[in-house]
Short mmCIF file of C-alpha atoms and ligand atoms in Angstrom, two decimals:
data_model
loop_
_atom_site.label_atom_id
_atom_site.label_comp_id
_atom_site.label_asym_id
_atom_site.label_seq_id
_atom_site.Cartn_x
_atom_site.Cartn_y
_atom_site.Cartn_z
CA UNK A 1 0.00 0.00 0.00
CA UNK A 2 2.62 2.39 0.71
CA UNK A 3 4.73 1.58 -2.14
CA UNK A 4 1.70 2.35 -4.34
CA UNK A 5 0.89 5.34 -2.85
CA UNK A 6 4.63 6.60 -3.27
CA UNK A 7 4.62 6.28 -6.74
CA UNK A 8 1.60 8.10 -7.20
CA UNK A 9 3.05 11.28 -5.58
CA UNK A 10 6.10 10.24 -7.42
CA UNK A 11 4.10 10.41 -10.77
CA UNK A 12 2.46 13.67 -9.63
CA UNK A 13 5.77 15.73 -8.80
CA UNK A 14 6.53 14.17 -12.48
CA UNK A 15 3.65 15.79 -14.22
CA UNK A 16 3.69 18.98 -11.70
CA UNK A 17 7.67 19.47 -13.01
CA UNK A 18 6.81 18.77 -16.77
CA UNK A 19 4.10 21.38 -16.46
CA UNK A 20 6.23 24.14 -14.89
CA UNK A 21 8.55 23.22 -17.76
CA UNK A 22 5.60 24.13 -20.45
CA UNK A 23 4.89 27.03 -17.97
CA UNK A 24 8.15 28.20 -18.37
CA UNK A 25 8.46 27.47 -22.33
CA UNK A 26 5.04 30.27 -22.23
CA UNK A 27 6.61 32.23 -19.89
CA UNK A 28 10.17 32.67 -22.19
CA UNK A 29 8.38 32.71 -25.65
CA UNK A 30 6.30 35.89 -24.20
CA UNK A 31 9.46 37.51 -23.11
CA UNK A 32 10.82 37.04 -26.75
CA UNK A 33 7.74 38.42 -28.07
CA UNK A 34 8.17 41.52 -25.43
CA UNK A 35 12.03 41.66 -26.25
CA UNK A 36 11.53 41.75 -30.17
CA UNK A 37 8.29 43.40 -30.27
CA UNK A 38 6.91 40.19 -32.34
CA UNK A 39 3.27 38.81 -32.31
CA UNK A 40 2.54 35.44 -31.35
CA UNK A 41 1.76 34.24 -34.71
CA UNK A 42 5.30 35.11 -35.39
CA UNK A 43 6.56 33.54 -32.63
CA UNK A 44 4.08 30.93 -31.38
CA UNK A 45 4.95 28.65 -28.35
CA UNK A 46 6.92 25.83 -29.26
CA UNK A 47 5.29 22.29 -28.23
CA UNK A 48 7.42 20.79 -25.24
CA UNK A 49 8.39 16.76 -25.34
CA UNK A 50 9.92 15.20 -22.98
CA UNK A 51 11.36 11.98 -24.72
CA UNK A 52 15.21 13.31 -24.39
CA UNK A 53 17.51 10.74 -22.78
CA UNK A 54 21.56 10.43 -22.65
CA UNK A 55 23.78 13.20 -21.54
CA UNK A 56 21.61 16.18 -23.35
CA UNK A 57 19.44 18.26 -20.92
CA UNK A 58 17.76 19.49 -23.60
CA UNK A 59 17.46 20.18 -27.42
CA UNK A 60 15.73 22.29 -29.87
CA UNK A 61 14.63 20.81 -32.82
CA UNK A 62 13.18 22.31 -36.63
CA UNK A 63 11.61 20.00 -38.66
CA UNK A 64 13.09 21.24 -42.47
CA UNK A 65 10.36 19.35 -43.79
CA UNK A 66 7.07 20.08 -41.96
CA UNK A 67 8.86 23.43 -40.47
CA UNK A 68 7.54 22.27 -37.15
CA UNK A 69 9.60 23.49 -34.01
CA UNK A 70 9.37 21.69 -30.57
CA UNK A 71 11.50 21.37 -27.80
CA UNK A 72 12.64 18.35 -25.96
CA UNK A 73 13.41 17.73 -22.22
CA UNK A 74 15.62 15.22 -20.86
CA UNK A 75 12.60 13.70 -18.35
CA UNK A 76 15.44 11.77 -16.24
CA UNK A 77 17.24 15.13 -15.60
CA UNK A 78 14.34 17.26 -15.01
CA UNK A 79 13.23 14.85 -11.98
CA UNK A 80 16.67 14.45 -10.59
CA UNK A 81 17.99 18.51 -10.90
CA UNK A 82 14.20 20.79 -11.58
CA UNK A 83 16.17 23.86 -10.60
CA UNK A 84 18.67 24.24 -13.01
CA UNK A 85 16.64 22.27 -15.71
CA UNK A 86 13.55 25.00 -15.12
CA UNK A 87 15.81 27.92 -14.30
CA UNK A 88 18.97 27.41 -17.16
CA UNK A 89 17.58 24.82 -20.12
CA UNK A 90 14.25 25.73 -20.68
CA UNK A 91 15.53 29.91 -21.66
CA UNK A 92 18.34 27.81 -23.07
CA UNK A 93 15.96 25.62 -25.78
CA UNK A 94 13.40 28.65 -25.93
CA UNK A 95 16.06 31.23 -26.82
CA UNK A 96 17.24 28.13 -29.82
CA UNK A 97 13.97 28.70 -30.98
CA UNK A 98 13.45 32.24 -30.95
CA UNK A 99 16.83 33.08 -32.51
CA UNK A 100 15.81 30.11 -35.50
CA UNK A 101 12.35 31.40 -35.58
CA UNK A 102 14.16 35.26 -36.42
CA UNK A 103 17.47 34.44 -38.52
CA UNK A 104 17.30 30.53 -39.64
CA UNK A 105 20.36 28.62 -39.68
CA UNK A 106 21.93 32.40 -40.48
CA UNK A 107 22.58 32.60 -37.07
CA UNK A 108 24.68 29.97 -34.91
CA UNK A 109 23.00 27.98 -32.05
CA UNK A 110 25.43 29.31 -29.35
CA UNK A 111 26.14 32.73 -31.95
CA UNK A 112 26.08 36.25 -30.83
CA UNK A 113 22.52 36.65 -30.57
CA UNK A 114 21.70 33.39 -28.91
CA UNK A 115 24.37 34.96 -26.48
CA UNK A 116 22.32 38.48 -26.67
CA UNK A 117 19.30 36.80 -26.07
CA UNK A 118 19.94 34.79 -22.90
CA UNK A 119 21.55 38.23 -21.22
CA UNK A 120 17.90 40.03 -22.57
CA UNK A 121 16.63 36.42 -20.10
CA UNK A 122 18.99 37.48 -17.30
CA UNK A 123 20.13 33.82 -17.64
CA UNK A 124 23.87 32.96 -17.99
CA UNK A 125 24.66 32.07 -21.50
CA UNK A 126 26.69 28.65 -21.20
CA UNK A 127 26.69 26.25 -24.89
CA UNK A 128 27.17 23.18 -22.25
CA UNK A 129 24.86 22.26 -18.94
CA UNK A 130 26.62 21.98 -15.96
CA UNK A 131 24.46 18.74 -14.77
CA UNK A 132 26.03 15.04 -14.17
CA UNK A 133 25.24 12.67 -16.85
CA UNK A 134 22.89 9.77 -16.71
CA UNK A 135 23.78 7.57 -16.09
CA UNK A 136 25.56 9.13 -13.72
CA UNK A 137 29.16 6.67 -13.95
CA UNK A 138 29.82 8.38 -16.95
CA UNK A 139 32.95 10.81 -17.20
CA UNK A 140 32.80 14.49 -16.02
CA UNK A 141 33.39 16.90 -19.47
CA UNK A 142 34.23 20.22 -19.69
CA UNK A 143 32.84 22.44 -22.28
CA UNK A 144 34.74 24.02 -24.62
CA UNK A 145 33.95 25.97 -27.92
CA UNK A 146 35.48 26.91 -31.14
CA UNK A 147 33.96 28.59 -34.56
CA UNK A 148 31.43 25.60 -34.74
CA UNK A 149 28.28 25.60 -33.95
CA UNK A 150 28.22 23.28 -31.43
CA UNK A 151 30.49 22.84 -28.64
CA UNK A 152 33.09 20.94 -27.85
CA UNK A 153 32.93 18.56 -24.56
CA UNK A 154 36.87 17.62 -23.53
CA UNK A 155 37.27 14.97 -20.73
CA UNK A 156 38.79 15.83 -17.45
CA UNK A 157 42.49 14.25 -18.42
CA UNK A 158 42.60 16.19 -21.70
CA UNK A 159 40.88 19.34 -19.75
CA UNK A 160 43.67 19.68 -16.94
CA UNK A 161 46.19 19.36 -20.08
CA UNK A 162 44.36 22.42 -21.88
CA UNK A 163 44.54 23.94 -18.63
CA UNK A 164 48.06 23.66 -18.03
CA UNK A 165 49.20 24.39 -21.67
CA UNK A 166 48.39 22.28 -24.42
CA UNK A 167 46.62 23.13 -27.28
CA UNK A 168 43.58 21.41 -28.44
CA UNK A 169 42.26 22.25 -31.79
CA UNK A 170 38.90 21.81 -33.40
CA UNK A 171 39.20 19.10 -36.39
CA UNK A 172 36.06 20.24 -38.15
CA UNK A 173 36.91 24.42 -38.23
CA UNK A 174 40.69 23.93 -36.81
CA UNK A 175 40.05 26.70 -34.48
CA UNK A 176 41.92 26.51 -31.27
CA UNK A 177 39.23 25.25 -28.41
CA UNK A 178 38.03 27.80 -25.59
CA UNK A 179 36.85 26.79 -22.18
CA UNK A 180 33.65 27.97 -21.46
CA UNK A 181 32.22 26.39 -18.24
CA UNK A 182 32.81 24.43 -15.30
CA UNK A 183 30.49 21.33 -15.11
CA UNK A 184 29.74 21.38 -11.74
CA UNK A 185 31.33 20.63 -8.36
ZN1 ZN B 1 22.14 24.96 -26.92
ZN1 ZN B 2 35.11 23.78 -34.44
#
């Protein structure tokens, strides 16, 4: 009896987080709206999914075909940290969305006004979340970025090398890699 009953608050914290998540996706889109003086058929609020698994805490994804936009939410991650997935990676997917919605794939996903955009938020502009992976054996990884669009993750033997002097360089753009972030401590 008790068992069932804890996994029926268990499933409603579950559905009470994924709804402040969809809260929040409103709340950001109608800041973006405010911030670029856009309607909401312009910019309507993107459809929230939360089928994202593996090290990603979230992602943004435009459908070339059907032009539909949605975001995903790693489900895992927004049980175990709700803070920093409600407070950091929903602005994070929403601003993806806003800054395709206004320049296309003119614009890079971590670019200048992705970067613009998250400082309009208030919200720290990091490419890479600073939450543990799932599972959570996996390796830490530091973030680091280059001219790509993407960033670059580098693992904690070849970090403390690029920390103390070496080099790493980006083999798709060959642009030396910056650290950005500090995964957590
Ligand atoms: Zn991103
Ligand atoms: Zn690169």
């Amino acid at each position: 009896m008790v068992e069932a009953r804890q996994q029926s608050l268990a499933l409603e914290s579950t559905d009470d987080l994924q709804a402040q998540a969809i809260q929040r996706t409103e709340y950001w889109t109608r800041r973006a709206r405010e911030i670029f003086e856009i309607s909401a058929r312009r910019l309507p609020v993107p459809d929230v999914r939360f089928d994202l698994r593996g090290r990603a805490a979230g992602q943004a994804v435009f459908a070339r075909r059907s032009k539909q936009i949605h975001v995903r939410i790693n489900a895992a991650l927004l049980a175990s940290h709700p803070q920093e997935m409600l407070d950091d990676t929903v602005p994070h997917e929403v601003a993806h969305v806003v800054i395709f919605k206004l320049y296309g794939r003119r614009a890079k996903p971590h670019g200048k006004e992705w970067k613009a955009l998250m400082r309009a938020f208030g919200v720290d502009p990091k490419p890479c979340h600073t939450l543990p992976a799932e599972p959570t054996r996996q390796l830490r990884r530091f973030c680091y970025e280059c001219a790509c669009d993407d960033p670059v993750e580098l693992t904690s033997i070849r970090h403390k090398r690029a920390q103390q002097g070496t080099d790493y360089v980006c083999r798709r753009c060959g642009e030396k890699l910056r650290f950005v972030a500090d995964p957590g401590q």
